[in-house]
Tab-separated table of C-alpha atoms in Angstrom:
chain	number	residue	atom	x	y	z
A	1	UNK	CA	-60.909	150.283	204.429
A	2	UNK	CA	-62.350	151.207	207.849
A	3	UNK	CA	-61.050	149.519	210.852
A	4	UNK	CA	-63.712	146.799	211.787
A	5	UNK	CA	-63.915	145.952	207.819
A	6	UNK	CA	-60.323	145.616	208.105
A	7	UNK	CA	-60.142	143.350	211.078
A	8	UNK	CA	-62.916	141.282	209.415
A	9	UNK	CA	-60.869	140.288	206.556
A	10	UNK	CA	-57.562	139.791	208.674
A	11	UNK	CA	-60.003	137.498	210.803
A	12	UNK	CA	-60.713	135.221	207.614
A	13	UNK	CA	-56.637	134.003	208.021
A	14	UNK	CA	-56.919	133.395	211.858
A	15	UNK	CA	-56.200	130.151	212.900
A	16	UNK	CA	-58.521	128.656	216.225
A	17	UNK	CA	-57.524	128.382	218.871
A	18	UNK	CA	-56.071	125.310	220.405
A	19	UNK	CA	-58.443	123.881	223.979
A	20	UNK	CA	-57.224	125.937	226.769
A	21	UNK	CA	-54.197	124.055	228.354
A	22	UNK	CA	-53.318	121.948	224.842
A	23	UNK	CA	-49.724	122.380	225.148
A	24	UNK	CA	-46.409	123.853	223.299
A	25	UNK	CA	-48.603	124.945	220.558
A	26	UNK	CA	-51.135	127.716	222.712
A	27	UNK	CA	-48.168	128.595	224.781
A	28	UNK	CA	-46.190	129.565	221.724
A	29	UNK	CA	-49.689	131.153	220.342
A	30	UNK	CA	-49.932	132.845	223.869
A	31	UNK	CA	-46.330	134.625	223.843
A	32	UNK	CA	-46.137	135.406	219.736
A	33	UNK	CA	-49.836	135.902	218.724
A	34	UNK	CA	-49.282	136.889	215.415
A	35	UNK	CA	-48.981	133.525	214.637
A	36	UNK	CA	-52.657	133.129	215.372
A	37	UNK	CA	-52.372	134.810	211.446
A	38	UNK	CA	-52.238	132.188	208.406
A	39	UNK	CA	-51.280	135.265	206.469
A	40	UNK	CA	-47.902	136.111	208.835
A	41	UNK	CA	-47.292	132.124	209.085
A	42	UNK	CA	-46.565	131.928	204.875
A	43	UNK	CA	-45.256	135.504	205.045
A	44	UNK	CA	-42.743	134.803	208.406
A	45	UNK	CA	-41.511	131.137	206.229
A	46	UNK	CA	-40.677	132.842	203.085
A	47	UNK	CA	-39.126	136.028	204.403
A	48	UNK	CA	-36.717	134.359	206.842
A	49	UNK	CA	-35.341	132.133	203.854
A	50	UNK	CA	-35.089	135.294	201.519
A	51	UNK	CA	-33.651	137.788	204.452
A	52	UNK	CA	-31.085	134.509	205.277
A	53	UNK	CA	-29.958	135.280	201.714
A	54	UNK	CA	-29.716	138.489	202.108
A	55	UNK	CA	-27.125	138.258	204.752
A	56	UNK	CA	-24.860	135.974	202.953
A	57	UNK	CA	-24.915	138.455	200.092
A	58	UNK	CA	-23.903	141.366	202.110
A	59	UNK	CA	-21.426	139.260	204.495
A	60	UNK	CA	-19.670	137.831	201.496
A	61	UNK	CA	-19.913	141.126	199.307
A	62	UNK	CA	-17.846	142.498	202.007
A	63	UNK	CA	-15.619	139.994	202.213
A	64	UNK	CA	-14.787	140.020	198.414
A	65	UNK	CA	-13.875	143.624	198.447
A	66	UNK	CA	-11.679	144.115	201.084
A	67	UNK	CA	-9.925	140.642	199.382
A	68	UNK	CA	-9.980	142.967	196.446
A	69	UNK	CA	-8.622	146.280	197.678
A	70	UNK	CA	-7.052	145.218	201.779
A	71	UNK	CA	-9.102	148.781	202.407
A	72	UNK	CA	-11.653	149.770	205.416
A	73	UNK	CA	-12.407	152.640	203.678
A	74	UNK	CA	-13.962	151.262	200.096
A	75	UNK	CA	-15.919	148.643	202.369
A	76	UNK	CA	-17.563	151.493	203.770
A	77	UNK	CA	-17.764	152.766	200.276
A	78	UNK	CA	-19.950	149.639	199.004
A	79	UNK	CA	-21.777	149.132	202.113
A	80	UNK	CA	-22.406	153.142	201.551
A	81	UNK	CA	-23.343	152.705	198.233
A	82	UNK	CA	-26.624	150.118	199.173
A	83	UNK	CA	-27.892	151.919	201.883
A	84	UNK	CA	-27.514	155.758	200.095
A	85	UNK	CA	-30.823	155.395	197.835
A	86	UNK	CA	-32.374	155.019	200.925
A	87	UNK	CA	-32.147	158.178	201.689
A	88	UNK	CA	-33.161	160.042	198.478
A	89	UNK	CA	-36.009	157.538	197.391
A	90	UNK	CA	-37.948	156.342	200.664
A	91	UNK	CA	-40.065	159.047	200.377
A	92	UNK	CA	-41.354	158.213	197.446
A	93	UNK	CA	-41.295	154.928	198.328
A	94	UNK	CA	-43.576	155.835	201.068
A	95	UNK	CA	-45.877	157.721	198.691
A	96	UNK	CA	-45.679	154.257	196.197
A	97	UNK	CA	-46.704	152.584	199.045
A	98	UNK	CA	-49.458	154.569	200.511
A	99	UNK	CA	-50.988	154.756	196.652
A	100	UNK	CA	-50.734	151.572	194.912
A	101	UNK	CA	-51.159	147.630	196.493
A	102	UNK	CA	-48.331	147.159	198.953
A	103	UNK	CA	-48.557	143.258	197.920
A	104	UNK	CA	-48.117	143.846	194.710
A	105	UNK	CA	-45.492	146.419	194.865
A	106	UNK	CA	-43.462	143.534	196.711
A	107	UNK	CA	-44.043	141.099	194.124
A	108	UNK	CA	-42.825	143.177	191.945
A	109	UNK	CA	-39.734	144.434	194.279
A	110	UNK	CA	-39.104	140.902	195.355
A	111	UNK	CA	-38.413	139.706	191.463
A	112	UNK	CA	-36.197	142.385	190.614
A	113	UNK	CA	-34.011	141.777	193.900
A	114	UNK	CA	-33.946	138.115	192.751
A	115	UNK	CA	-32.857	140.053	189.121
A	116	UNK	CA	-29.880	141.788	190.764
A	117	UNK	CA	-28.479	139.056	193.049
A	118	UNK	CA	-28.544	136.658	189.418
A	119	UNK	CA	-26.220	139.398	187.723
A	120	UNK	CA	-24.245	139.845	190.741
A	121	UNK	CA	-23.282	136.652	190.781
A	122	UNK	CA	-22.816	135.634	187.104
A	123	UNK	CA	-20.054	138.633	186.819
A	124	UNK	CA	-18.287	137.343	189.868
A	125	UNK	CA	-18.409	133.546	188.359
A	126	UNK	CA	-17.122	134.810	185.313
A	127	UNK	CA	-14.203	136.505	186.737
A	128	UNK	CA	-15.236	140.155	185.456
A	129	UNK	CA	-16.102	141.467	188.961
A	130	UNK	CA	-14.865	144.949	190.011
A	131	UNK	CA	-15.537	147.559	192.755
A	132	UNK	CA	-17.000	149.799	190.562
A	133	UNK	CA	-19.329	146.750	189.115
A	134	UNK	CA	-20.387	146.222	193.066
A	135	UNK	CA	-20.877	149.409	194.138
A	136	UNK	CA	-23.329	149.942	190.659
A	137	UNK	CA	-25.608	146.871	191.577
A	138	UNK	CA	-25.330	147.498	195.303
A	139	UNK	CA	-26.695	151.088	194.532
A	140	UNK	CA	-29.477	149.217	192.614
A	141	UNK	CA	-30.452	147.192	195.073
A	142	UNK	CA	-31.037	150.104	197.253
A	143	UNK	CA	-33.170	151.377	195.054
A	144	UNK	CA	-35.478	148.555	195.214
A	145	UNK	CA	-35.009	148.249	199.048
A	146	UNK	CA	-36.326	151.751	199.264
A	147	UNK	CA	-39.685	150.934	198.097
A	148	UNK	CA	-39.808	147.201	199.707
A	149	UNK	CA	-38.376	148.193	202.950
A	150	UNK	CA	-41.504	150.899	203.759
A	151	UNK	CA	-44.303	148.367	201.473
A	152	UNK	CA	-43.500	145.493	204.261
A	153	UNK	CA	-43.889	147.417	206.652
A	154	UNK	CA	-46.822	149.232	205.931
A	155	UNK	CA	-48.595	145.258	204.920
A	156	UNK	CA	-47.748	144.149	208.312
A	157	UNK	CA	-50.542	145.840	209.223
A	158	UNK	CA	-52.986	144.195	206.526
A	159	UNK	CA	-51.456	140.882	207.167
A	160	UNK	CA	-52.713	140.710	211.468
A	161	UNK	CA	-55.415	141.943	213.785
A	162	UNK	CA	-54.310	145.571	215.739
A	163	UNK	CA	-53.964	143.743	219.000
A	164	UNK	CA	-51.341	140.924	217.090
A	165	UNK	CA	-49.230	144.194	215.254
A	166	UNK	CA	-47.307	144.469	218.482
A	167	UNK	CA	-46.240	140.929	217.943
A	168	UNK	CA	-45.733	140.925	213.995
A	169	UNK	CA	-43.260	143.767	214.353
A	170	UNK	CA	-41.338	142.311	216.736
A	171	UNK	CA	-41.173	138.777	214.824
A	172	UNK	CA	-40.817	141.283	211.140
A	173	UNK	CA	-37.716	142.055	213.329
A	174	UNK	CA	-36.775	138.695	214.772
A	175	UNK	CA	-36.573	137.591	210.852
A	176	UNK	CA	-34.001	139.958	210.454
A	177	UNK	CA	-31.812	138.965	212.676
A	178	UNK	CA	-32.277	135.500	212.840
A	179	UNK	CA	-31.081	135.963	209.259
A	180	UNK	CA	-28.727	137.659	210.336
A	181	UNK	CA	-27.425	134.422	212.692
A	182	UNK	CA	-27.700	132.463	210.306
A	183	UNK	CA	-26.789	134.343	207.122
A	184	UNK	CA	-23.454	135.106	207.939
A	185	UNK	CA	-22.234	131.489	209.543
A	186	UNK	CA	-23.481	130.372	205.809
A	187	UNK	CA	-21.835	132.899	204.238
A	188	UNK	CA	-18.316	132.231	205.729
A	189	UNK	CA	-19.009	128.307	204.996
A	190	UNK	CA	-19.898	129.138	201.011
A	191	UNK	CA	-16.979	131.261	200.743
A	192	UNK	CA	-14.975	128.325	201.508
A	193	UNK	CA	-16.897	125.636	199.302
A	194	UNK	CA	-18.294	127.339	196.241
A	195	UNK	CA	-16.790	130.932	196.238
A	196	UNK	CA	-18.471	134.196	196.312
A	197	UNK	CA	-20.067	133.985	192.886
A	198	UNK	CA	-21.913	130.336	194.234
A	199	UNK	CA	-22.910	132.653	197.340
A	200	UNK	CA	-24.183	135.285	195.462
A	201	UNK	CA	-26.371	132.647	193.125
A	202	UNK	CA	-28.158	131.099	196.824
A	203	UNK	CA	-28.839	134.444	197.077
A	204	UNK	CA	-30.892	135.409	194.203
A	205	UNK	CA	-32.308	131.621	194.923
A	206	UNK	CA	-33.754	132.634	198.088
A	207	UNK	CA	-36.358	134.916	196.712
A	208	UNK	CA	-38.036	132.362	195.291
A	209	UNK	CA	-39.492	131.501	198.969
A	210	UNK	CA	-40.841	134.982	199.796
A	211	UNK	CA	-42.248	135.202	196.318
A	212	UNK	CA	-44.367	131.678	196.792
A	213	UNK	CA	-45.610	133.305	200.158
A	214	UNK	CA	-46.620	136.686	198.925
A	215	UNK	CA	-48.760	134.865	196.447
A	216	UNK	CA	-50.002	132.677	198.625
A	217	UNK	CA	-51.130	135.606	201.585
A	218	UNK	CA	-54.799	136.429	201.098
A	219	UNK	CA	-56.000	139.583	201.870
A	220	UNK	CA	-58.654	142.946	201.208
A	221	UNK	CA	-57.785	145.485	199.024
A	222	UNK	CA	-57.556	148.319	201.026
A	223	UNK	CA	-58.240	152.037	199.110
A	224	UNK	CA	-55.434	154.278	198.439
A	225	UNK	CA	-54.784	156.645	201.552
A	226	UNK	CA	-54.128	159.526	198.920
A	227	UNK	CA	-56.288	162.150	197.048
A	228	UNK	CA	-55.730	161.316	193.229
A	229	UNK	CA	-55.486	165.031	192.576
A	230	UNK	CA	-52.060	165.555	195.248
A	231	UNK	CA	-48.713	165.200	193.450
A	232	UNK	CA	-45.911	163.117	194.857
A	233	UNK	CA	-44.197	166.050	196.330
A	234	UNK	CA	-47.939	167.302	198.111
A	235	UNK	CA	-48.064	163.592	199.736
A	236	UNK	CA	-44.203	163.457	200.825
A	237	UNK	CA	-44.687	166.777	202.857
A	238	UNK	CA	-48.348	165.867	204.087
A	239	UNK	CA	-46.847	162.670	205.793
A	240	UNK	CA	-43.405	164.983	206.900
A	241	UNK	CA	-46.105	167.246	208.657
A	242	UNK	CA	-47.755	164.450	210.243
A	243	UNK	CA	-44.426	162.971	211.279
A	244	UNK	CA	-42.872	166.344	212.289
A	245	UNK	CA	-45.979	167.253	214.239
A	246	UNK	CA	-46.790	164.342	216.228
A	247	UNK	CA	-45.039	164.766	219.731
A	248	UNK	CA	-43.728	160.690	219.809
A	249	UNK	CA	-43.039	159.981	216.252
A	250	UNK	CA	-40.977	163.322	215.935
A	251	UNK	CA	-38.693	162.235	218.887
A	252	UNK	CA	-38.087	158.894	218.038
A	253	UNK	CA	-37.831	159.654	214.467
A	254	UNK	CA	-34.624	162.204	215.564
A	255	UNK	CA	-33.009	159.368	218.403
A	256	UNK	CA	-32.651	156.932	215.749
A	257	UNK	CA	-31.060	159.267	213.112
A	258	UNK	CA	-27.847	159.612	215.349
A	259	UNK	CA	-27.779	155.749	216.467
A	260	UNK	CA	-28.149	155.107	212.153
A	261	UNK	CA	-25.622	156.764	211.714
A	262	UNK	CA	-23.173	156.390	215.184
A	263	UNK	CA	-24.248	153.180	216.153
A	264	UNK	CA	-24.802	150.892	213.397
A	265	UNK	CA	-21.893	152.033	211.181
A	266	UNK	CA	-19.893	149.330	213.076
A	267	UNK	CA	-21.315	146.593	211.179
A	268	UNK	CA	-19.868	147.278	208.298
A	269	UNK	CA	-16.362	147.275	210.091
A	270	UNK	CA	-17.020	143.739	211.156
A	271	UNK	CA	-14.954	142.103	208.492
A	272	UNK	CA	-12.053	144.386	209.246
A	273	UNK	CA	-11.675	143.713	212.941
A	274	UNK	CA	-12.073	139.885	212.172
A	275	UNK	CA	-8.352	139.674	209.555
A	276	UNK	CA	-6.694	142.462	211.240
A	277	UNK	CA	-7.536	142.447	215.115
A	278	UNK	CA	-8.111	138.443	215.499
A	279	UNK	CA	-6.693	137.038	212.412
A	280	UNK	CA	-9.939	135.633	211.287
A	281	UNK	CA	-10.835	134.290	207.671
A	282	UNK	CA	-14.257	134.373	206.220
A	283	UNK	CA	-15.757	131.550	208.606
A	284	UNK	CA	-14.315	133.679	212.011
A	285	UNK	CA	-16.128	136.759	210.391
A	286	UNK	CA	-19.077	135.022	210.037
A	287	UNK	CA	-18.891	133.906	213.589
A	288	UNK	CA	-18.557	137.459	214.983
A	289	UNK	CA	-21.553	138.853	212.464
A	290	UNK	CA	-23.877	136.013	214.147
A	291	UNK	CA	-22.784	136.797	217.677
A	292	UNK	CA	-24.576	140.170	216.989
A	293	UNK	CA	-26.957	138.296	215.142
A	294	UNK	CA	-27.895	136.091	217.853
A	295	UNK	CA	-28.544	138.865	220.730
A	296	UNK	CA	-30.644	140.656	217.745
A	297	UNK	CA	-32.749	137.708	217.907
A	298	UNK	CA	-33.022	138.077	222.039
A	299	UNK	CA	-33.933	141.633	221.600
A	300	UNK	CA	-36.735	140.992	219.296
A	301	UNK	CA	-37.766	137.996	221.105
A	302	UNK	CA	-38.016	139.792	224.761
A	303	UNK	CA	-39.669	142.531	223.271
A	304	UNK	CA	-42.869	140.166	221.415
A	305	UNK	CA	-43.363	138.109	225.250
A	306	UNK	CA	-42.971	141.167	226.655
A	307	UNK	CA	-45.352	143.113	225.024
A	308	UNK	CA	-47.717	144.913	227.576
A	309	UNK	CA	-45.288	144.324	230.396
A	310	UNK	CA	-42.695	146.655	230.463
A	311	UNK	CA	-42.637	150.135	229.774
A	312	UNK	CA	-41.955	150.803	226.161
A	313	UNK	CA	-39.640	153.357	227.020
A	314	UNK	CA	-37.470	151.190	229.723
A	315	UNK	CA	-36.859	148.814	226.813
A	316	UNK	CA	-35.884	151.503	224.003
A	317	UNK	CA	-33.823	153.318	226.781
A	318	UNK	CA	-32.240	150.212	228.896
A	319	UNK	CA	-31.353	148.743	225.190
A	320	UNK	CA	-29.701	151.533	223.611
A	321	UNK	CA	-27.784	151.968	227.303
A	322	UNK	CA	-26.818	148.054	227.065
A	323	UNK	CA	-25.810	148.208	223.331
A	324	UNK	CA	-23.760	151.167	224.038
A	325	UNK	CA	-21.751	149.313	226.705
A	326	UNK	CA	-21.316	146.282	225.809
A	327	UNK	CA	-19.840	147.413	222.173
A	328	UNK	CA	-17.587	149.742	223.660
A	329	UNK	CA	-16.146	146.790	225.898
A	330	UNK	CA	-16.354	144.549	223.034
A	331	UNK	CA	-13.285	147.191	221.272
A	332	UNK	CA	-10.668	146.591	224.032
A	333	UNK	CA	-11.315	142.437	223.718
A	334	UNK	CA	-8.262	140.329	222.208
A	335	UNK	CA	-10.514	137.202	223.983
A	336	UNK	CA	-12.289	136.037	220.319
A	337	UNK	CA	-14.950	133.736	222.858
A	338	UNK	CA	-15.391	137.113	225.147
A	339	UNK	CA	-15.861	139.242	222.271
A	340	UNK	CA	-19.158	137.031	221.223
A	341	UNK	CA	-20.677	137.297	224.675
A	342	UNK	CA	-20.142	141.728	224.209
A	343	UNK	CA	-21.202	140.976	220.642
A	344	UNK	CA	-24.459	139.090	221.840
A	345	UNK	CA	-24.667	141.730	224.801
A	346	UNK	CA	-24.847	144.556	222.430
A	347	UNK	CA	-27.417	142.816	219.633
A	348	UNK	CA	-29.843	142.103	222.366
A	349	UNK	CA	-30.009	145.890	223.703
A	350	UNK	CA	-29.984	147.813	219.853
A	351	UNK	CA	-32.726	145.518	218.982
A	352	UNK	CA	-34.848	145.595	221.611
A	353	UNK	CA	-34.832	149.442	221.432
A	354	UNK	CA	-35.527	148.831	218.027
A	355	UNK	CA	-38.511	146.764	217.527
A	356	UNK	CA	-39.673	148.615	220.518
A	357	UNK	CA	-39.505	152.088	218.677
A	358	UNK	CA	-40.683	150.266	214.920
A	359	UNK	CA	-43.921	148.734	217.396
A	360	UNK	CA	-44.357	151.852	219.162
A	361	UNK	CA	-44.483	154.024	215.465
A	362	UNK	CA	-46.447	151.494	213.459
A	363	UNK	CA	-49.152	151.775	216.346
A	364	UNK	CA	-49.272	155.309	216.236
A	365	UNK	CA	-49.030	156.282	212.890
A	366	UNK	CA	-53.068	156.544	211.299
A	367	UNK	CA	-53.241	153.802	208.930
A	368	UNK	CA	-53.687	156.497	205.437
A	369	UNK	CA	-50.039	158.159	207.320
A	370	UNK	CA	-48.343	154.818	207.511
A	371	UNK	CA	-46.199	154.028	204.277
A	372	UNK	CA	-45.158	157.401	204.545
A	373	UNK	CA	-44.516	158.001	208.007
A	374	UNK	CA	-42.610	154.006	207.563
A	375	UNK	CA	-40.903	155.232	205.041
A	376	UNK	CA	-39.247	158.652	206.934
A	377	UNK	CA	-38.931	155.751	209.880
A	378	UNK	CA	-36.987	153.997	207.877
A	379	UNK	CA	-34.773	156.340	206.060
A	380	UNK	CA	-33.218	158.142	208.671
A	381	UNK	CA	-32.857	154.255	209.989
A	382	UNK	CA	-31.059	152.720	207.129
A	383	UNK	CA	-30.892	156.201	205.036
A	384	UNK	CA	-28.494	157.793	207.243
A	385	UNK	CA	-26.247	154.371	207.630
A	386	UNK	CA	-24.313	155.187	204.407
A	387	UNK	CA	-22.881	158.786	206.429
A	388	UNK	CA	-22.440	156.506	209.227
A	389	UNK	CA	-19.992	154.161	207.094
A	390	UNK	CA	-18.281	156.687	205.450
A	391	UNK	CA	-17.445	158.224	208.693
A	392	UNK	CA	-16.679	155.124	211.060
A	393	UNK	CA	-14.009	153.579	207.760
A	394	UNK	CA	-12.348	157.407	207.593
A	395	UNK	CA	-11.836	156.958	211.469
A	396	UNK	CA	-11.032	153.213	211.065
A	397	UNK	CA	-8.316	154.046	208.630
A	398	UNK	CA	-6.856	157.321	210.452
A	399	UNK	CA	-7.412	156.811	214.617
A	400	UNK	CA	-7.922	152.404	214.556
A	401	UNK	CA	-10.854	150.410	214.293
A	402	UNK	CA	-11.474	150.170	217.848
A	403	UNK	CA	-11.259	154.199	218.995
A	404	UNK	CA	-14.004	154.717	216.311
A	405	UNK	CA	-16.437	152.528	217.516
A	406	UNK	CA	-16.027	154.174	220.763
A	407	UNK	CA	-16.350	157.457	219.471
A	408	UNK	CA	-19.891	156.235	217.875
A	409	UNK	CA	-20.799	155.119	221.353
A	410	UNK	CA	-20.487	158.034	223.112
A	411	UNK	CA	-22.858	159.878	221.029
A	412	UNK	CA	-25.143	157.207	220.918
A	413	UNK	CA	-24.872	157.693	225.069
A	414	UNK	CA	-25.383	160.741	225.000
A	415	UNK	CA	-28.468	160.700	222.816
A	416	UNK	CA	-30.067	157.990	224.819
A	417	UNK	CA	-29.621	160.403	227.855
A	418	UNK	CA	-31.350	163.052	226.342
A	419	UNK	CA	-34.236	160.670	225.033
A	420	UNK	CA	-34.312	160.133	229.250
A	421	UNK	CA	-35.927	163.264	229.375
A	422	UNK	CA	-39.182	162.350	226.847
A	423	UNK	CA	-39.800	158.844	228.374
A	424	UNK	CA	-43.127	160.546	229.851
A	425	UNK	CA	-44.342	161.501	226.791
A	426	UNK	CA	-44.368	158.175	225.455
A	427	UNK	CA	-45.868	156.546	228.082
A	428	UNK	CA	-48.232	159.292	227.911
A	429	UNK	CA	-48.952	158.167	224.175
A	430	UNK	CA	-49.306	154.792	224.962
A	431	UNK	CA	-51.897	155.412	227.342
A	432	UNK	CA	-53.775	157.652	225.320
A	433	UNK	CA	-53.618	154.376	222.227
A	434	UNK	CA	-55.313	151.871	224.257
A	435	UNK	CA	-57.952	154.509	225.159
A	436	UNK	CA	-58.806	154.984	221.282
A	437	UNK	CA	-58.520	151.249	221.253
A	438	UNK	CA	-60.884	150.406	223.802
A	439	UNK	CA	-63.441	153.084	222.888
A	440	UNK	CA	-63.408	151.556	219.204
A	441	UNK	CA	-63.943	147.860	220.382
């Protein structure tokens, strides 16, 4: 589909603007242009319900493993099992996304995720759950995510106009992080009220919301970006070659790989910090997760509202520096309220940077490579997390959780200084992109 045809298909689902100065709704649409799309509104509602359930399961799963084993390393192993398939399968997932209908892919993957959640809940309620069972089901869920995650990222470009894409990417990140606030808080309460098995069942039911939303979304079928004669391996190599030769995408992918291993990994240790450093129960653990999630939500909202007003390189570099400093200070704090503030600041910094980088990649990549390039990006973002979960778990067992997290923060800080040297190239790429938009229009 060419650019004009694609925009025409999306425009059929645009909501009419209010009269100028008509109040709150117009201000909301001006701040978050993606909400002008009926498709995106449906997606937003369904996905946030589903993602709340996903975070509910992730937090409950970590707590269950810690209760069963008492081992920080085992918590890291289970977290690694859920993200390890992304490292090996996301490139094939990108080929699938570029070759087949993205909406259909999402329907099948959401249904498969719902089934796996039901199975985990059934095992837990029946008293048959073991750590190996949790690892296997987490691994299978990761296999599904290796296809669904790049499909979601690529499908965003089909739901909205090109000038709304930056807002849509940021709001998609906001969905993830709003659910990061709500899900852990609900998890702490549900573990107390209905147990871990009941929490897993609630997650399974939450997938119905996004499945219903996908049935309501209307987009024009998109022709495949791949040649039928290409083998999957050839398609993967073509996508890797494109990402490697693109000056900005290449630098972003390298940087994301470092932050994925040494920055994001602290999340798998929050159940350990909650229990061992603050003496908290499951509800207190949810409080810590929600603190970081609330900051993450602020960060992604900042990116959507400030689109075109703040340089992307400033948001990335400033956000990562804020994250590194705030998380380092968090490891020295013994007061829960002050710890909450530092986690909130860390979340604001990290997600303002990541939302900006994701939007940059989305807007710079050609559509025929979109699924494969996003799968590469997500492979290093999520697929390298198992390495980070294992290293932070290993170091926590030997040095303590605080020193293990501080080592990661130092490495992320050094990588940010390196990225600072490429800020002019990133801004130059944005200028070239805007020129192409003006030429196309």
